[in-house]
Each structure stands twice: as C-alpha cells, then as structure tokens.
C-alpha cells in the first residue's frame, strides 16, 4: 500500500507532480487562455458583486489560504482576510451579503472549519466556496460550491500533497475570479496558466533535491531549534515549513517574516542555529540578502532555497538548494517540497513515528 516507500508521507510527497497535474486537468481551456470551473455555480454577476473575501481554515490549510489571499488580491484587488477557523467563529466577524467565504479543508470534516462555515452562513454571507480533498465530506455537502483537489487519499497525518493541490485550486480560483470580473489582473491569466502547466514536471525536478536535504536533515537532527525566514510568499511557505518540522520531527521551529527578525527574534540566533532562508521573491531579493547577512553575522548555519541559476546567494550562505524557475507568484508550490522533505528526513533521523506523530489525529473532528 505504501508503493515501495517506507512511509506514507514520503510516498505522498512524491505523488505531488501527479496530484498537481490531476488538480489542473480539465480546468484550463484548450487554448490555454481561460480557467474552466464548471463546478462553480457562482455567476459572473454574483462574482462582480463580491466586495470582500474571507478565507477560513486550520493548520496547513490555513497556510495555503495565506498564499490564496496574495493570489486573489494581486489579480483582482478584492480584499481578502485569512482567518483561523477556531478564532473566526468566536470573533463576531463582519460579514455582509457581498462577502464570499472560502473554506479550505483537506478532510472536509474539521470541526472548527465546519462550525466557522456554518457561522458565516448564519450571518448571511453571499456564498460559501469549499476547497476540499474529500468528495461527499460534510464541508463539501454544506458548501454552495466545491472545488475538489484531486490529491487522492492522504494517509500521513502531516499534510503534503493536500497543501500543494490546495495552492493549485486557489491559483485557479484567483484566475477565474479575475477573468469573470474582467479585472486588470486578468491579462496575466494566460501566462499564469502556462506556468501552472509546467509545475508537475518542475515538481518532479525538485524531488531530486532529496539526497542533499536528507544529508542536511541528518546533520542537524539533534538541534532543538530551527528558523525559517522569508518575505512575501516565501514567508507564507516558511510558516508551512516550520509547522511540518515541528509536527513530525518535534524540533522547535519558528517561521519569521525576515524583516521582523530584528524586532526580537534575532536574540535567538546564535552560533550553529540552522536557518532555512527562502529567496524566491525577486522584488524582495536584495532585502532578503540583507536579512541573511544579519543571521550569518550571529553565526547561524544558513541553508538557502533559491532559483536555479542564482549566482549570488551562494556567496552569502552555507548551502543552497535550488528550484526550477517559475513565476515568483507560483513559487510556493515548488518551494514547499524541500521543506516537506526536510521535515520528513529529520523525523526519520530522530526515529519518530513519521506518519503518526504524537498527540495528533488526521482528522480533527473535535473542537
Ligand atoms: C498539518 C496538518 C493539519 C491540518 C489541519 C486542517 O500537517 O495536517 O494542520 O492541515 O488539521 O485539516 P483539514 O485540512 O482536513 O481541515
């Protein structure tokens, strides 16, 4: 059942090229110009009415939502709030009949997400769109519209292919929303769709970083702390990298918006602390390099994640892992893979139960 892999998690990490491809299939028009989301019944007129979006989710799905916010806002300029479900439902959220609510849940059964969705409906939101991996789940049944992520069953408690396919679903929706609202950003849609189509093959290439990541994970497996830093979308991916590492390796990890380090956390950067620095956002690259210099000066061991062909970053950091070039906007889909591998190999090196980390359940159906 594990298809020759030692754990479900590593199997599922390797399934991502296919999962991404399956989630894209039949959702791009043949001429590559438009998104086709027949499952979404929201009309053009209804989409034009929407003036605010709330994305609601927990954990890894919430991290996907943070990327979704950036994608939707960039292409449509409609303001998006990304909320943790267990907070949202008790926060007396401001909802009108022009608020579109997007709930993201791999399982479609997470109690807090379901309750938050019901609360949003009760308060009279325009519509609920669910992004889920389980056809017929409670969230899928109660939502007005559903975009299924075709990741296939995810067995490992640590979510991997669900996250990357949630990103794909969010990018597709962002493009669709822009195209139907005929926004300025809609002009970018064909280029984005073309880049999306290349992601499965590129993800396959990123999987080849596994041996280098494994060596790094083994060398640092006895550390008690690690830091993930990035700016913009790299920060969103950092949050996911840190969660994954904590969840299965039990190494304490923090994700930091790189510019925020000097406002406190830099005090924790001492000799030999591993820092994973993401540098895929071109418009933030120089700023990111300065932040890396700051942690290097305190003795951190820096593993950078950068684009293939980056000739600069190696001069500043200790080790570089590269990913093939795509639009910086889509970088999270590729950048998360080495971070998933890192968590996996660190967990294996520490002798943990990778697929069933302590204290956690796959589907959190209690509040
Ligand atoms: C982390 C993880 C959890 C889930 C969260 C939400 O690897 O799997 O953080 O993402 O419990 O679950 P779903 O997406 O099923 O609502």
Tab-separated table of C-alpha atoms and ligand atoms in Angstrom:
chain	number	residue	atom	x	y	z
A	1	UNK	CA	0.000	0.000	0.000
A	2	UNK	CA	2.980	2.279	0.509
A	3	UNK	CA	4.084	1.521	-3.030
A	4	UNK	CA	7.636	0.622	-2.033
A	5	UNK	CA	8.102	3.693	0.146
A	6	UNK	CA	8.968	3.414	3.804
A	7	UNK	CA	6.244	5.782	4.959
A	8	UNK	CA	3.046	7.272	3.573
A	9	UNK	CA	4.452	10.750	3.985
A	10	UNK	CA	7.351	10.232	1.589
A	11	UNK	CA	5.051	8.433	-0.838
A	12	UNK	CA	2.635	11.360	-0.721
A	13	UNK	CA	5.444	13.895	-1.164
A	14	UNK	CA	6.424	12.029	-4.316
A	15	UNK	CA	2.846	11.940	-5.545
A	16	UNK	CA	2.739	15.709	-5.807
A	17	UNK	CA	3.609	16.044	-9.503
A	18	UNK	CA	0.662	13.800	-10.340
A	19	UNK	CA	-1.633	15.395	-7.756
A	20	UNK	CA	-0.892	18.855	-9.156
A	21	UNK	CA	-1.499	17.632	-12.698
A	22	UNK	CA	-4.791	15.965	-11.739
A	23	UNK	CA	-5.981	19.113	-9.988
A	24	UNK	CA	-5.249	21.175	-13.112
A	25	UNK	CA	-6.680	18.705	-15.594
A	26	UNK	CA	-9.784	19.889	-17.435
A	27	UNK	CA	-9.729	23.217	-15.594
A	28	UNK	CA	-7.780	25.067	-18.285
A	29	UNK	CA	-9.374	25.758	-21.675
A	30	UNK	CA	-7.818	24.031	-24.648
A	31	UNK	CA	-6.334	27.258	-25.978
A	32	UNK	CA	-4.727	27.818	-22.562
A	33	UNK	CA	-6.321	31.253	-22.205
A	34	UNK	CA	-9.034	30.663	-19.620
A	35	UNK	CA	-9.898	28.832	-16.455
A	36	UNK	CA	-12.854	26.466	-16.683
A	37	UNK	CA	-14.543	25.837	-13.346
A	38	UNK	CA	-17.855	24.289	-14.296
A	39	UNK	CA	-18.338	23.077	-10.741
A	40	UNK	CA	-18.558	26.663	-9.501
A	41	UNK	CA	-22.122	27.871	-9.960
A	42	UNK	CA	-21.401	31.475	-8.943
A	43	UNK	CA	-22.449	33.605	-11.877
A	44	UNK	CA	-20.424	36.377	-13.419
A	45	UNK	CA	-22.857	38.886	-11.924
A	46	UNK	CA	-22.569	37.375	-8.465
A	47	UNK	CA	-18.788	37.460	-8.700
A	48	UNK	CA	-18.851	41.101	-9.683
A	49	UNK	CA	-20.940	41.870	-6.593
A	50	UNK	CA	-18.407	40.415	-4.150
A	51	UNK	CA	-16.506	43.139	-2.315
A	52	UNK	CA	-14.616	41.085	0.286
A	53	UNK	CA	-13.451	37.525	0.766
A	54	UNK	CA	-12.902	35.590	3.974
A	55	UNK	CA	-10.719	32.505	3.732
A	56	UNK	CA	-11.198	30.196	6.719
A	57	UNK	CA	-9.164	27.099	7.591
A	58	UNK	CA	-6.908	25.407	10.164
A	59	UNK	CA	-3.245	24.422	10.180
A	60	UNK	CA	-1.700	23.605	6.847
A	61	UNK	CA	-4.908	24.522	5.032
A	62	UNK	CA	-4.737	27.937	6.686
A	63	UNK	CA	-1.194	28.297	5.355
A	64	UNK	CA	-2.492	27.578	1.869
A	65	UNK	CA	-5.078	30.284	2.463
A	66	UNK	CA	-2.348	32.852	3.078
A	67	UNK	CA	-0.980	32.173	-0.397
A	68	UNK	CA	-4.533	32.290	-1.751
A	69	UNK	CA	-5.020	35.756	-0.323
A	70	UNK	CA	-1.961	37.042	-2.146
A	71	UNK	CA	-3.089	35.450	-5.410
A	72	UNK	CA	-6.648	36.782	-5.262
A	73	UNK	CA	-5.626	40.257	-4.169
A	74	UNK	CA	-2.926	40.540	-6.813
A	75	UNK	CA	-5.229	39.554	-9.651
A	76	UNK	CA	-8.459	41.203	-8.534
A	77	UNK	CA	-7.677	43.827	-5.851
A	78	UNK	CA	-10.592	42.440	-3.824
A	79	UNK	CA	-9.541	42.492	-0.146
A	80	UNK	CA	-9.114	39.069	1.431
A	81	UNK	CA	-8.885	38.162	5.123
A	82	UNK	CA	-7.404	34.805	6.061
A	83	UNK	CA	-8.741	33.538	9.344
A	84	UNK	CA	-8.044	30.631	11.662
A	85	UNK	CA	-11.367	28.796	11.942
A	86	UNK	CA	-11.269	28.366	15.726
A	87	UNK	CA	-10.755	32.128	16.112
A	88	UNK	CA	-13.100	33.256	13.385
A	89	UNK	CA	-16.187	31.635	14.761
A	90	UNK	CA	-15.910	33.472	18.052
A	91	UNK	CA	-14.738	36.775	16.607
A	92	UNK	CA	-18.092	38.259	15.663
A	93	UNK	CA	-16.911	38.507	12.051
A	94	UNK	CA	-18.076	41.330	9.842
A	95	UNK	CA	-19.981	39.635	7.058
A	96	UNK	CA	-22.361	41.083	4.501
A	97	UNK	CA	-24.251	39.661	1.559
A	98	UNK	CA	-21.273	40.758	-0.555
A	99	UNK	CA	-18.786	38.613	1.386
A	100	UNK	CA	-17.602	35.440	-0.300
A	101	UNK	CA	-16.414	32.829	2.183
A	102	UNK	CA	-13.834	30.278	1.075
A	103	UNK	CA	-13.237	27.348	3.410
A	104	UNK	CA	-10.228	25.116	2.871
A	105	UNK	CA	-10.108	21.646	4.375
A	106	UNK	CA	-8.322	18.556	3.167
A	107	UNK	CA	-10.625	16.202	5.077
A	108	UNK	CA	-13.754	18.278	4.790
A	109	UNK	CA	-14.561	17.242	8.358
A	110	UNK	CA	-12.545	19.590	10.576
A	111	UNK	CA	-14.918	20.626	13.356
A	112	UNK	CA	-13.723	24.205	13.711
A	113	UNK	CA	-13.771	24.851	9.967
A	114	UNK	CA	-17.242	23.385	9.663
A	115	UNK	CA	-18.522	25.453	12.593
A	116	UNK	CA	-16.943	28.624	11.172
A	117	UNK	CA	-18.583	27.945	7.835
A	118	UNK	CA	-21.988	27.494	9.471
A	119	UNK	CA	-21.480	30.721	11.409
A	120	UNK	CA	-20.641	32.594	8.191
A	121	UNK	CA	-23.797	31.249	6.582
A	122	UNK	CA	-25.870	32.191	9.590
A	123	UNK	CA	-24.509	35.721	9.388
A	124	UNK	CA	-25.631	35.962	5.786
A	125	UNK	CA	-22.520	35.736	3.627
A	126	UNK	CA	-23.064	35.757	-0.132
A	127	UNK	CA	-21.840	32.223	-0.783
A	128	UNK	CA	-19.544	29.562	0.600
A	129	UNK	CA	-16.969	28.002	-1.679
A	130	UNK	CA	-15.198	24.945	-0.279
A	131	UNK	CA	-11.811	23.651	-1.369
A	132	UNK	CA	-11.534	20.083	-0.158
A	133	UNK	CA	-9.930	16.779	-0.995
A	134	UNK	CA	-12.847	14.588	0.012
A	135	UNK	CA	-15.861	14.297	-2.259
A	136	UNK	CA	-19.032	13.972	-0.191
A	137	UNK	CA	-17.449	15.229	3.048
A	138	UNK	CA	-19.597	17.315	5.373
A	139	UNK	CA	-17.975	20.565	4.290
A	140	UNK	CA	-18.375	19.619	0.623
A	141	UNK	CA	-22.052	18.865	1.179
A	142	UNK	CA	-22.844	22.046	3.082
A	143	UNK	CA	-20.952	24.492	0.872
A	144	UNK	CA	-22.648	26.225	-2.058
A	145	UNK	CA	-19.786	25.412	-4.387
A	146	UNK	CA	-16.912	22.962	-4.167
A	147	UNK	CA	-13.540	22.793	-5.858
A	148	UNK	CA	-12.115	19.342	-5.305
A	149	UNK	CA	-8.360	18.952	-5.022
A	150	UNK	CA	-7.535	15.730	-6.801
A	151	UNK	CA	-4.681	14.758	-4.480
A	152	UNK	CA	-6.060	11.290	-3.798
A	153	UNK	CA	-6.263	9.896	-0.273
A	154	UNK	CA	-3.794	11.444	2.145
A	155	UNK	CA	-2.936	8.948	4.864
A	156	UNK	CA	0.028	10.510	6.636
A	157	UNK	CA	-1.057	12.869	9.399
A	158	UNK	CA	1.313	15.514	8.070
A	159	UNK	CA	-0.359	17.138	5.115
A	160	UNK	CA	1.755	17.426	1.956
A	161	UNK	CA	0.024	16.807	-1.357
A	162	UNK	CA	-3.171	18.291	0.034
A	163	UNK	CA	-1.347	21.588	0.589
A	164	UNK	CA	0.200	21.778	-2.862
A	165	UNK	CA	-3.107	20.969	-4.541
A	166	UNK	CA	-4.929	23.493	-2.360
A	167	UNK	CA	-2.495	26.053	-3.731
A	168	UNK	CA	-3.351	24.963	-7.273
A	169	UNK	CA	-7.078	25.244	-6.553
A	170	UNK	CA	-6.562	28.727	-5.104
A	171	UNK	CA	-4.488	29.898	-8.078
A	172	UNK	CA	-7.153	28.581	-10.429
A	173	UNK	CA	-9.885	30.299	-8.483
A	174	UNK	CA	-7.923	33.574	-8.355
A	175	UNK	CA	-7.504	33.443	-12.139
A	176	UNK	CA	-11.158	32.535	-12.623
A	177	UNK	CA	-12.355	35.330	-10.355
A	178	UNK	CA	-10.161	37.823	-12.229
A	179	UNK	CA	-11.308	36.583	-15.622
A	180	UNK	CA	-15.005	36.699	-14.726
A	181	UNK	CA	-14.738	40.113	-13.088
A	182	UNK	CA	-12.682	41.280	-16.073
A	183	UNK	CA	-10.085	42.899	-13.871
A	184	UNK	CA	-6.826	44.491	-14.953
A	185	UNK	CA	-5.035	41.444	-13.491
A	186	UNK	CA	-6.963	39.110	-15.807
A	187	UNK	CA	-4.434	39.966	-18.517
A	188	UNK	CA	-1.888	37.881	-16.633
A	189	UNK	CA	-4.083	34.790	-16.622
A	190	UNK	CA	-2.791	33.090	-19.817
A	191	UNK	CA	0.810	33.449	-18.635
A	192	UNK	CA	-0.066	32.049	-15.207
A	193	UNK	CA	-1.952	29.122	-16.727
A	194	UNK	CA	1.004	28.320	-18.925
A	195	UNK	CA	3.309	28.360	-15.901
A	196	UNK	CA	0.876	26.214	-13.905
A	197	UNK	CA	1.015	23.562	-16.613
A	198	UNK	CA	4.781	23.334	-16.218
A	199	UNK	CA	4.633	22.780	-12.467
A	200	UNK	CA	4.206	18.980	-12.446
A	201	UNK	CA	7.440	18.443	-14.390
A	202	UNK	CA	9.208	21.076	-12.294
A	203	UNK	CA	7.977	19.494	-9.050
A	204	UNK	CA	9.482	16.241	-10.295
A	205	UNK	CA	12.846	18.032	-10.576
A	206	UNK	CA	12.538	19.484	-7.076
A	207	UNK	CA	12.107	15.959	-5.695
A	208	UNK	CA	15.663	15.320	-6.857
A	209	UNK	CA	16.887	17.595	-4.062
A	210	UNK	CA	16.035	14.760	-1.626
A	211	UNK	CA	19.595	13.421	-1.093
A	212	UNK	CA	21.001	16.870	-0.288
A	213	UNK	CA	18.096	17.615	2.033
A	214	UNK	CA	18.486	14.250	3.709
A	215	UNK	CA	22.172	14.932	4.404
A	216	UNK	CA	21.320	18.326	5.886
A	217	UNK	CA	18.498	16.827	7.978
A	218	UNK	CA	20.800	14.150	9.384
A	219	UNK	CA	23.498	16.663	10.232
A	220	UNK	CA	21.052	18.899	12.093
A	221	UNK	CA	18.668	16.306	13.531
A	222	UNK	CA	19.951	16.775	17.077
A	223	UNK	CA	19.257	20.522	17.120
A	224	UNK	CA	16.428	21.755	19.299
A	225	UNK	CA	15.581	24.862	17.289
A	226	UNK	CA	15.361	25.912	13.673
A	227	UNK	CA	14.222	29.058	11.945
A	228	UNK	CA	12.545	29.573	8.594
A	229	UNK	CA	12.742	33.040	7.171
A	230	UNK	CA	11.316	34.650	4.068
A	231	UNK	CA	9.441	37.653	2.759
A	232	UNK	CA	6.111	37.839	0.981
A	233	UNK	CA	5.098	34.447	-0.366
A	234	UNK	CA	8.343	33.000	0.966
A	235	UNK	CA	7.117	33.900	4.437
A	236	UNK	CA	3.849	32.039	3.791
A	237	UNK	CA	5.835	28.950	2.763
A	238	UNK	CA	8.096	29.379	5.803
A	239	UNK	CA	5.071	29.053	8.065
A	240	UNK	CA	4.270	25.720	6.470
A	241	UNK	CA	7.900	24.538	6.635
A	242	UNK	CA	8.089	25.325	10.347
A	243	UNK	CA	4.798	23.610	11.129
A	244	UNK	CA	5.842	20.496	9.260
A	245	UNK	CA	9.185	20.314	11.054
A	246	UNK	CA	7.586	20.747	14.495
A	247	UNK	CA	4.811	18.328	13.789
A	248	UNK	CA	6.846	15.304	12.804
A	249	UNK	CA	10.454	15.866	13.910
A	250	UNK	CA	9.497	17.610	17.199
A	251	UNK	CA	12.251	20.152	16.589
A	252	UNK	CA	11.070	23.539	17.736
A	253	UNK	CA	10.796	25.764	14.689
A	254	UNK	CA	9.726	29.298	14.044
A	255	UNK	CA	8.813	30.996	10.838
A	256	UNK	CA	9.662	34.627	10.653
A	257	UNK	CA	8.975	37.362	8.183
A	258	UNK	CA	12.640	38.084	7.565
A	259	UNK	CA	12.303	41.819	8.114
A	260	UNK	CA	10.762	41.224	11.514
A	261	UNK	CA	13.740	39.312	12.955
A	262	UNK	CA	15.480	42.352	14.286
A	263	UNK	CA	12.396	43.232	16.304
A	264	UNK	CA	13.084	40.463	18.764
A	265	UNK	CA	13.876	37.036	17.435
A	266	UNK	CA	17.393	37.856	16.319
A	267	UNK	CA	18.273	37.377	20.008
A	268	UNK	CA	17.775	33.650	19.484
A	269	UNK	CA	20.152	33.391	16.561
A	270	UNK	CA	23.400	32.083	17.991
A	271	UNK	CA	26.335	30.026	16.738
A	272	UNK	CA	25.249	26.944	14.807
A	273	UNK	CA	21.473	27.538	14.762
A	274	UNK	CA	20.043	26.275	11.472
A	275	UNK	CA	18.225	28.927	9.456
A	276	UNK	CA	16.361	27.989	6.305
A	277	UNK	CA	16.161	31.115	4.175
A	278	UNK	CA	13.796	31.305	1.219
A	279	UNK	CA	14.715	33.698	-1.574
A	280	UNK	CA	12.320	33.199	-4.481
A	281	UNK	CA	10.587	36.564	-4.474
A	282	UNK	CA	12.561	38.641	-6.946
A	283	UNK	CA	11.228	42.020	-5.856
A	284	UNK	CA	12.317	41.258	-2.273
A	285	UNK	CA	15.611	39.566	-3.093
A	286	UNK	CA	18.005	42.314	-2.033
A	287	UNK	CA	16.140	42.833	1.241
A	288	UNK	CA	16.259	39.109	1.847
A	289	UNK	CA	20.019	39.001	1.297
A	290	UNK	CA	20.460	41.711	3.948
A	291	UNK	CA	18.407	39.651	6.378
A	292	UNK	CA	20.534	36.598	5.645
A	293	UNK	CA	23.670	38.642	6.319
A	294	UNK	CA	22.177	39.585	9.706
A	295	UNK	CA	21.749	35.954	10.772
A	296	UNK	CA	25.096	34.901	9.298
A	297	UNK	CA	26.796	37.581	11.374
A	298	UNK	CA	25.386	35.860	14.502
A	299	UNK	CA	26.831	32.510	13.470
A	300	UNK	CA	23.729	30.829	12.021
A	301	UNK	CA	24.162	27.966	9.574
A	302	UNK	CA	22.113	29.090	6.585
A	303	UNK	CA	20.534	26.784	4.055
A	304	UNK	CA	19.049	28.898	1.282
A	305	UNK	CA	16.268	27.973	-1.097
A	306	UNK	CA	16.714	29.884	-4.330
A	307	UNK	CA	16.112	29.760	-8.063
A	308	UNK	CA	18.249	27.626	-10.284
A	309	UNK	CA	20.903	29.851	-11.816
A	310	UNK	CA	21.150	32.156	-8.810
A	311	UNK	CA	24.851	33.064	-8.843
A	312	UNK	CA	24.671	35.448	-5.906
A	313	UNK	CA	23.225	33.740	-2.910
A	314	UNK	CA	25.960	31.114	-2.589
A	315	UNK	CA	28.377	33.880	-1.633
A	316	UNK	CA	26.370	34.664	1.489
A	317	UNK	CA	25.018	31.335	2.731
A	318	UNK	CA	26.440	27.955	3.725
A	319	UNK	CA	24.394	25.783	1.414
A	320	UNK	CA	21.963	26.343	-1.445
A	321	UNK	CA	19.068	24.198	-2.623
A	322	UNK	CA	17.610	25.306	-5.931
A	323	UNK	CA	14.236	25.017	-7.602
A	324	UNK	CA	13.496	25.489	-11.314
A	325	UNK	CA	12.286	28.905	-12.426
A	326	UNK	CA	8.604	29.604	-12.479
A	327	UNK	CA	6.704	32.837	-11.865
A	328	UNK	CA	7.592	34.080	-8.356
A	329	UNK	CA	3.816	34.182	-7.846
A	330	UNK	CA	3.734	30.354	-8.132
A	331	UNK	CA	6.967	29.661	-6.221
A	332	UNK	CA	5.207	28.266	-3.106
A	333	UNK	CA	4.162	25.120	-5.000
A	334	UNK	CA	7.799	24.229	-5.647
A	335	UNK	CA	9.416	25.812	-2.583
A	336	UNK	CA	7.375	23.792	-0.119
A	337	UNK	CA	8.707	20.466	-1.422
A	338	UNK	CA	12.262	20.713	0.002
A	339	UNK	CA	10.742	21.836	3.310
A	340	UNK	CA	8.464	18.796	3.396
A	341	UNK	CA	11.485	16.615	2.645
A	342	UNK	CA	13.436	18.302	5.409
A	343	UNK	CA	10.731	17.589	7.984
A	344	UNK	CA	10.472	14.026	6.757
A	345	UNK	CA	14.180	13.218	6.898
A	346	UNK	CA	14.615	14.960	10.265
A	347	UNK	CA	11.770	12.868	11.650
A	348	UNK	CA	13.299	9.662	10.286
A	349	UNK	CA	16.725	10.593	11.664
A	350	UNK	CA	15.204	11.099	15.107
A	351	UNK	CA	13.468	7.744	14.959
A	352	UNK	CA	9.956	9.176	15.190
A	353	UNK	CA	6.716	7.622	14.038
A	354	UNK	CA	6.619	9.733	10.872
A	355	UNK	CA	3.083	9.016	9.717
A	356	UNK	CA	1.542	9.170	13.187
A	357	UNK	CA	3.200	11.943	15.167
A	358	UNK	CA	2.450	12.011	18.883
A	359	UNK	CA	-0.730	13.731	20.105
A	360	UNK	CA	-2.106	14.375	16.618
A	361	UNK	CA	-5.001	12.985	14.600
A	362	UNK	CA	-5.504	13.086	10.855
A	363	UNK	CA	-8.999	14.421	11.007
A	364	UNK	CA	-9.774	16.802	13.861
A	365	UNK	CA	-13.476	16.324	14.399
A	366	UNK	CA	-13.493	17.733	17.914
A	367	UNK	CA	-13.215	21.434	18.712
B	1	LIG	C1	-0.559	19.593	9.347
B	1	LIG	C2	-1.966	19.218	9.207
B	1	LIG	C3	-3.016	19.993	9.915
B	1	LIG	C4	-4.270	20.146	9.032
B	1	LIG	C5	-5.407	20.767	9.832
B	1	LIG	C6	-6.620	21.020	8.987
B	1	LIG	O1	0.268	18.803	8.594
B	1	LIG	O2	-2.257	18.268	8.514
B	1	LIG	O3	-2.542	21.234	10.308
B	1	LIG	O4	-3.936	20.915	7.934
B	1	LIG	O5	-5.754	19.920	10.904
B	1	LIG	O6	-7.128	19.852	8.433
B	1	LIG	P1	-8.110	19.883	7.215
B	1	LIG	O7	-7.396	20.462	6.065
B	1	LIG	O8	-8.508	18.457	6.995
B	1	LIG	O9	-9.288	20.732	7.613
